[in-house]
Short mmCIF file of C-alpha atoms in Angstrom, two decimals:
data_model
loop_
_atom_site.label_atom_id
_atom_site.label_comp_id
_atom_site.label_asym_id
_atom_site.label_seq_id
_atom_site.Cartn_x
_atom_site.Cartn_y
_atom_site.Cartn_z
CA MET A 1 -25.93 8.31 16.76
CA GLU A 2 -26.47 6.56 13.68
CA GLU A 3 -29.56 7.43 14.11
CA LYS A 4 -29.14 11.04 15.20
CA LEU A 5 -26.54 11.86 12.64
CA ASN A 6 -26.96 9.12 9.71
CA PHE A 7 -23.48 8.02 9.77
CA THR A 8 -21.32 5.23 11.86
CA VAL A 9 -18.34 6.01 13.33
CA LYS A 10 -15.72 3.42 12.33
CA ARG A 11 -13.23 1.78 14.68
CA GLU A 12 -9.51 2.00 13.95
CA SER A 13 -8.10 -1.37 12.36
CA ASP A 14 -4.37 -2.45 13.35
CA THR A 15 -3.56 -3.92 10.31
CA ARG A 16 -5.73 -1.61 7.34
CA TRP A 17 -4.84 1.69 6.18
CA SER A 18 -7.78 2.31 4.93
CA ALA A 19 -9.74 1.44 8.02
CA ARG A 20 -7.51 3.74 9.77
CA GLU A 21 -8.04 6.74 7.02
CA SER A 22 -12.10 6.37 6.94
CA ALA A 23 -12.62 6.34 10.79
CA VAL A 24 -10.13 9.87 10.13
CA ARG A 25 -12.07 11.07 7.89
CA VAL A 26 -15.93 10.32 9.48
CA ILE A 27 -14.49 11.95 12.83
CA PHE A 28 -13.15 14.77 10.71
CA GLN A 29 -15.92 16.44 8.46
CA SER A 30 -18.46 15.51 11.03
CA TYR A 31 -16.24 16.90 14.06
CA ASP A 32 -19.30 19.69 14.86
CA ASP A 33 -22.31 16.89 14.47
CA ILE A 34 -20.60 14.43 17.16
CA ILE A 35 -19.99 17.56 19.70
CA GLU A 36 -23.52 18.82 19.36
CA LEU A 37 -24.52 15.27 19.75
CA LEU A 38 -22.42 14.42 22.61
CA GLN A 39 -23.45 17.97 24.65
CA GLU A 40 -27.01 17.01 23.59
CA LEU A 41 -26.54 14.03 25.30
CA SER A 42 -24.49 14.66 28.27
CA GLU A 43 -27.65 16.86 29.46
CA ASP A 44 -30.50 15.24 28.28
CA ALA A 45 -32.20 13.79 31.93
CA LEU A 46 -34.32 10.89 30.34
CA GLN A 47 -30.64 9.36 29.79
CA SER A 48 -29.42 6.86 31.95
CA ALA A 49 -26.21 8.18 34.82
CA ASP A 50 -24.24 6.07 32.82
CA THR A 51 -25.19 7.32 29.31
CA ARG A 52 -24.29 10.63 30.47
CA GLU A 53 -21.58 9.89 32.23
CA LYS A 54 -19.41 9.07 28.62
CA ALA A 55 -21.25 11.33 26.94
CA GLY A 56 -19.34 13.89 28.80
CA THR A 57 -15.98 12.10 29.18
CA LEU A 58 -15.93 11.92 25.66
CA LEU A 59 -16.79 15.48 24.85
CA ASN A 60 -14.24 16.66 27.12
CA SER A 61 -11.63 14.24 25.32
CA LEU A 62 -12.90 15.54 22.07
CA LEU A 63 -12.68 19.05 22.78
CA THR A 64 -9.14 19.93 23.45
CA LEU A 65 -6.74 21.68 21.23
CA SER A 66 -4.16 18.38 21.28
CA PHE A 67 -6.86 16.51 19.70
CA VAL A 68 -8.31 18.80 17.30
CA CYS A 69 -4.33 19.43 15.79
CA PHE A 70 -3.81 16.23 15.41
CA LEU A 71 -7.31 15.21 14.07
CA ILE A 72 -6.18 17.61 11.60
CA LEU A 73 -3.10 16.23 10.67
CA TRP A 74 -3.85 12.91 10.60
CA GLU A 75 -6.54 13.34 7.94
CA GLN A 76 -3.81 15.06 5.87
CA VAL A 77 -1.18 12.10 6.36
CA LEU A 78 -3.78 9.25 6.05
CA HIS A 79 -4.99 10.88 2.80
CA LYS A 80 -1.83 10.38 1.44
CA ILE A 81 -0.97 7.07 2.63
CA ASN A 82 -4.32 5.53 1.83
CA ILE A 83 -3.78 7.11 -1.85
CA VAL A 84 -0.38 4.91 -2.07
CA GLN A 85 -1.50 1.58 -0.40
CA LYS A 86 -4.04 1.48 -2.91
CA ARG A 87 -1.92 1.98 -5.84
CA LEU A 88 0.35 -0.95 -4.00
CA GLN A 89 -2.72 -3.19 -3.59
CA SER A 90 -3.32 -3.07 -7.78
CA PRO A 91 -2.08 -6.37 -9.47
CA ARG A 92 -0.30 -4.52 -12.54
CA MET A 93 1.91 -2.87 -9.57
CA ASN A 94 5.70 -3.99 -10.13
CA LEU A 95 8.49 -3.43 -7.68
CA ARG A 96 10.34 0.31 -9.34
CA GLU A 97 7.14 1.78 -9.38
CA ALA A 98 6.21 0.69 -5.42
CA ALA A 99 9.75 1.52 -4.54
CA ALA A 100 9.07 5.02 -6.48
CA ASP A 101 5.89 5.75 -4.89
CA ILE A 102 7.14 5.03 -1.78
CA ASP A 103 9.89 7.05 -1.84
CA SER A 104 7.51 9.91 -3.29
CA LEU A 105 5.31 9.94 0.06
CA ILE A 106 8.54 10.25 2.29
CA ASP A 107 10.13 12.94 0.59
CA HIS A 108 6.82 14.48 0.67
CA PHE A 109 6.03 14.22 4.47
CA ILE A 110 9.80 15.17 4.76
CA ASN A 111 9.76 18.62 2.73
CA LYS A 112 6.11 19.05 3.57
CA ARG A 113 7.01 18.54 7.85
CA SER A 114 6.33 22.15 8.82
CA GLU A 115 3.61 22.96 6.64
CA LEU A 116 1.64 20.06 7.48
CA CYS A 117 1.75 20.91 11.67
CA GLN A 118 1.29 24.73 11.11
CA ASN A 119 -1.65 23.79 8.59
CA ALA A 120 -3.03 21.49 11.57
CA THR A 121 -2.17 24.27 14.14
CA ASP A 122 -3.91 27.09 12.44
CA LYS A 123 -7.17 24.82 10.83
CA GLY A 124 -7.22 23.84 15.41
CA LEU A 125 -7.08 27.21 16.41
CA ASN A 126 -9.87 27.89 14.52
CA VAL A 127 -11.91 25.59 15.82
CA ALA A 128 -10.73 26.29 19.03
CA ALA A 129 -11.68 29.90 18.82
CA GLU A 130 -15.44 28.56 17.50
CA TRP A 131 -16.05 25.53 20.65
CA GLY A 132 -14.53 27.79 23.33
CA ILE A 133 -11.47 25.09 23.89
CA PRO A 134 -8.76 26.51 25.96
CA THR A 135 -5.47 27.12 23.92
CA GLU A 136 -3.30 28.22 26.93
CA ARG A 137 -2.45 25.79 29.71
CA ARG A 138 -0.17 26.74 33.25
CA ILE A 139 2.97 26.62 32.64
CA ARG A 140 4.92 24.74 35.71
CA ARG A 141 8.35 26.01 35.59
CA LYS A 142 11.52 23.95 36.03
CA LYS A 143 14.57 25.21 38.44
CA LYS A 144 16.74 26.56 35.52
CA MET A 145 20.60 25.64 35.31
CA ASP A 146 22.94 28.19 35.80
CA SER A 147 23.74 28.62 31.45
CA GLU A 148 19.59 28.07 31.03
CA LYS A 149 17.55 30.70 29.50
CA ALA A 150 14.10 31.44 30.58
CA THR A 151 12.40 29.86 27.47
CA CYS A 152 13.84 26.62 27.76
CA ALA A 153 11.79 26.21 31.44
CA GLY A 154 8.40 25.46 29.76
CA LEU A 155 6.24 25.33 26.43
CA THR A 156 3.40 27.07 25.68
CA LEU A 157 0.51 24.55 24.43
CA VAL A 158 0.81 25.46 20.75
CA GLU A 159 4.57 24.76 21.06
CA GLU A 160 4.15 21.41 22.15
CA ILE A 161 1.90 20.28 20.19
CA ASP A 162 3.64 21.82 17.42
CA ARG A 163 6.67 19.98 18.88
CA VAL A 164 4.82 16.26 19.24
CA MET A 165 3.43 16.49 15.58
CA LYS A 166 7.18 16.96 14.42
CA LEU A 167 8.17 13.90 16.45
CA SER A 168 5.26 11.60 14.86
CA LEU A 169 5.76 12.88 11.46
CA ASP A 170 9.30 11.82 11.99
CA ARG A 171 8.87 8.73 13.45
CA LEU A 172 6.41 7.86 10.88
CA VAL A 173 9.10 8.45 8.22
CA GLN A 174 11.43 6.12 9.93
CA GLU A 175 9.07 3.49 9.94
CA ILE A 176 7.64 3.41 6.61
CA ARG A 177 11.84 3.38 5.30
CA ASP A 178 12.28 0.26 7.98
CA ARG A 179 9.06 -1.45 6.36
CA SER A 180 9.78 -1.06 2.46
CA LYS A 181 13.30 -2.01 2.95
CA ARG A 182 12.97 -4.89 2.14
CA LEU A 183 11.12 -3.65 -1.18
CA GLN A 184 14.08 -1.31 -1.75
CA ASP A 185 16.34 -3.73 -1.63
CA LEU A 186 14.30 -6.44 -4.29
CA ASN A 187 14.20 -2.60 -6.81
CA SER A 188 17.90 -2.55 -6.40
CA LYS A 189 17.88 -6.25 -8.04
CA PHE A 190 15.30 -6.67 -10.39
CA GLY A 191 15.17 -2.49 -11.52
CA PHE A 192 17.12 -2.93 -14.47
CA LEU A 193 14.83 -5.86 -15.42
CA LEU A 194 11.34 -3.65 -14.99
CA ASP A 195 12.50 -1.03 -17.85
CA VAL A 196 12.32 -3.53 -20.65
CA GLN A 197 12.54 -1.40 -23.59
CA SER A 198 15.57 0.63 -22.14
CA LEU A 199 17.01 -2.24 -21.30
CA ILE A 200 16.77 -4.16 -24.93
CA ALA A 201 16.23 -1.24 -27.37
CA SER A 202 18.09 1.95 -25.41
CA GLU A 203 21.71 2.75 -27.79
CA ASP A 204 22.88 4.24 -23.77
CA VAL A 205 22.16 0.20 -22.62
CA ASN A 206 25.70 -1.03 -22.40
CA GLU A 207 27.64 -3.86 -20.90
CA ASP A 208 29.94 -1.66 -19.02
CA SER A 209 26.31 -0.32 -17.25
CA LEU A 210 24.85 -3.52 -17.07
CA LEU A 211 27.52 -5.50 -15.78
CA PRO A 212 27.01 -4.44 -11.99
CA HIS A 213 23.35 -5.08 -11.94
CA CYS A 214 24.01 -9.12 -13.28
CA VAL A 215 26.78 -9.57 -10.80
CA ASP A 216 24.52 -8.13 -7.85
CA PHE A 217 21.43 -10.16 -9.63
CA ALA A 218 23.56 -13.45 -9.49
CA ILE A 219 25.07 -12.82 -6.04
CA ALA A 220 21.63 -12.92 -4.33
CA TYR A 221 20.60 -15.85 -6.73
CA GLU A 222 24.12 -17.57 -6.77
CA GLY A 223 22.98 -21.32 -8.27
CA ASP A 224 20.24 -20.53 -10.79
CA VAL A 225 21.92 -17.26 -12.51
CA ASP A 226 25.52 -16.41 -14.15
CA ALA A 227 26.48 -13.05 -14.07
CA ILE A 228 28.20 -13.09 -17.56
CA SER A 229 25.42 -15.72 -19.18
CA LEU A 230 23.33 -13.15 -17.92
CA LEU A 231 24.86 -10.33 -19.64
CA LEU A 232 25.75 -11.84 -22.75
CA GLU A 233 22.32 -12.85 -23.52
CA ILE A 234 20.60 -9.42 -22.93
CA MET A 235 23.07 -7.84 -24.96
CA ASP A 236 21.93 -10.72 -27.45
CA CYS A 237 18.70 -9.91 -27.58
CA GLN A 238 19.22 -6.11 -27.79
CA MET A 239 21.10 -7.60 -31.18
CA LEU A 240 18.13 -9.54 -32.27
CA MET A 241 15.85 -6.50 -31.71
CA LYS A 242 17.74 -3.82 -33.56
CA LYS A 243 15.59 -4.47 -37.08
CA ARG A 244 12.51 -5.62 -35.68
CA PRO A 245 9.54 -2.43 -36.14
CA SER A 246 9.10 -0.89 -32.65
CA SER A 247 5.83 -2.53 -32.65
CA GLU A 248 7.02 -5.81 -32.27
CA VAL A 249 9.86 -5.35 -29.56
CA PRO A 250 8.71 -5.85 -26.23
CA SER A 251 7.70 -3.24 -23.47
CA THR A 252 6.83 -5.26 -20.34
CA PRO A 253 8.80 -8.51 -18.48
CA GLU A 254 5.96 -10.91 -19.45
CA GLU A 255 6.45 -9.73 -23.40
CA LEU A 256 9.80 -10.13 -23.27
CA LEU A 257 9.73 -13.61 -21.17
CA LYS A 258 7.12 -14.84 -23.90
CA PHE A 259 10.03 -13.52 -26.73
CA THR A 260 12.59 -15.99 -25.06
CA ILE A 261 10.35 -18.62 -24.51
CA GLN A 262 9.87 -19.11 -28.37
CA TYR A 263 13.59 -19.56 -28.62
CA GLY A 264 13.33 -22.36 -26.72
CA LYS A 265 14.83 -23.59 -22.97
CA ASP A 266 18.66 -23.37 -24.12
CA VAL A 267 18.67 -19.97 -26.00
CA PHE A 268 17.97 -17.71 -23.26
CA PRO A 269 18.11 -19.62 -20.22
CA ASN A 270 19.28 -17.45 -17.91
CA LEU A 271 17.82 -14.03 -19.06
CA ARG A 272 14.03 -16.12 -18.57
CA THR A 273 14.87 -17.48 -15.33
CA ALA A 274 15.52 -14.12 -14.08
CA LEU A 275 12.68 -13.03 -15.98
CA GLN A 276 10.67 -15.92 -14.05
CA ILE A 277 11.63 -14.95 -10.75
CA LEU A 278 10.97 -11.26 -11.19
CA LEU A 279 6.85 -12.11 -12.11
CA THR A 280 7.11 -14.46 -9.68
CA ILE A 281 7.84 -11.93 -6.73
CA SER A 282 4.65 -9.89 -5.68
CA VAL A 283 5.28 -6.65 -4.78
CA SER A 284 2.82 -6.09 -1.85
CA VAL A 285 0.96 -9.39 0.16
CA ALA A 286 -2.49 -7.93 -1.14
CA SER A 287 -2.60 -11.26 -3.67
CA CYS A 288 -2.03 -12.94 -0.69
CA GLU A 289 -5.11 -11.71 1.33
CA ARG A 290 -6.89 -12.17 -1.97
CA SER A 291 -6.31 -16.32 -1.81
CA PHE A 292 -7.14 -16.61 1.51
CA SER A 293 -9.90 -14.08 1.16
CA LYS A 294 -11.81 -16.25 -1.78
CA LEU A 295 -10.85 -19.81 0.00
CA LYS A 296 -13.02 -18.11 3.05
CA LEU A 297 -15.99 -17.59 0.66
CA ILE A 298 -15.20 -21.07 -0.86
CA LYS A 299 -14.52 -23.66 1.93
CA THR A 300 -17.63 -22.78 4.30
CA TYR A 301 -19.35 -24.49 7.01
CA LEU A 302 -21.58 -26.35 4.79
CA ARG A 303 -18.35 -27.61 2.37
CA SER A 304 -16.02 -28.22 5.30
CA THR A 305 -15.89 -31.91 3.67
CA MET A 306 -14.63 -30.70 0.75
CA CYS A 307 -10.94 -32.26 -0.66
CA GLN A 308 -7.87 -29.89 -1.06
CA GLU A 309 -7.68 -31.18 -5.26
CA ARG A 310 -11.06 -29.98 -5.55
CA LEU A 311 -10.76 -26.52 -3.13
CA SER A 312 -7.37 -25.76 -4.56
CA ASN A 313 -9.22 -26.16 -8.03
CA LEU A 314 -12.00 -24.08 -7.15
CA ALA A 315 -9.95 -21.40 -6.18
CA ILE A 316 -7.75 -20.81 -9.23
CA LEU A 317 -11.08 -20.75 -11.07
CA SER A 318 -12.08 -17.55 -8.63
CA VAL A 319 -8.79 -16.10 -8.13
CA GLU A 320 -8.23 -15.88 -12.24
CA LYS A 321 -11.83 -15.17 -12.84
CA ASP A 322 -11.66 -12.88 -16.08
CA THR A 323 -10.20 -15.58 -17.56
CA PHE A 324 -12.47 -17.97 -16.79
CA ASN A 325 -15.24 -15.96 -17.60
CA SER A 326 -13.65 -15.64 -21.34
CA ILE A 327 -13.47 -19.59 -22.28
CA ASN A 328 -16.07 -20.97 -24.62
CA PHE A 329 -17.27 -23.96 -22.91
CA ASP A 330 -19.20 -25.03 -25.74
CA SER A 331 -16.10 -25.61 -27.94
CA ILE A 332 -14.45 -27.07 -24.99
CA ILE A 333 -17.36 -29.30 -24.71
CA ASP A 334 -17.77 -30.40 -28.46
CA GLN A 335 -13.98 -31.25 -28.50
CA PHE A 336 -14.85 -33.50 -25.60
CA ALA A 337 -17.26 -35.17 -27.29
CA GLU A 338 -15.29 -35.90 -30.85
CA LYS A 339 -12.95 -37.36 -28.87
CA LYS A 340 -14.96 -39.70 -26.85
CA ALA A 341 -17.64 -40.38 -29.32
CA ARG A 342 -17.81 -43.96 -30.48
CA LYS A 343 -18.46 -44.91 -34.15
CA ALA A 344 -21.48 -47.56 -33.75
CA THR A 345 -21.46 -50.32 -36.55
CA ILE A 346 -24.62 -50.61 -38.26
#
């Protein structure tokens, strides 16, 4: 297939949405070419019987209205999911934006549910007409009950495909909700700390609006943060920021943490702890997966005897590559030489 069509059909992945989207997209974009190749292989007398049989089996599976409609549907659905999951892998992604992106994705599937299924059905019927794919099937009528209508006894092929597609989208939406429940819970606890400019510079934010958020946060991290102290420290930050120019007002949690550290450990202890907890929680598992990927590249079979300390140091240098490349090693070597230099008496 790679020699005939100049592309490779990709395998489905159980874990990566990008791989699933790529696998579906290749078949969707090259459906006609794949059908023509399978027809050629199934009728080629030079091929083995096993090859012709497998090609014919695949051809019969692909030349069905159900396959075509679901191929078009999943190409649309996985494209949207892939966009969101790529954003979730960004190191700059925070909990609020991740929760908003997932909510937008869920709303899109709910609002466009009928439109997506109808679009997939219409395009599937066009493809079926082009390739001569049957669009009707023999309906097996079930025995009707006393109050049952005739239309309830069976569905046409198109109606059945539409029903299954809508059920699939409903299940997908429910799965996304269940899997993002933890993220939504974190956003409800930390969300008020992410919008830093509104938190410390907006006049609409007051003690009454902040108190419920501080209480929920303190309940979640009992023993680390006190609700009333956290509230008072945020109000103190608002007081200190009133006379500062807008350019000096922190706009991100990282900048706000640096601001609190300038005043020492005793001035904003609860706010500093809350920000540190916020900044150490990863939005997705992408950062963890990157760490394991780096370890796999560093500790090869040729470095199997590497000790833990050296492995950890090399992993940090590899993960923080941007910071590592910005270091001027000449100045560091000069400083090291000056400290270790010994003056010889002449």
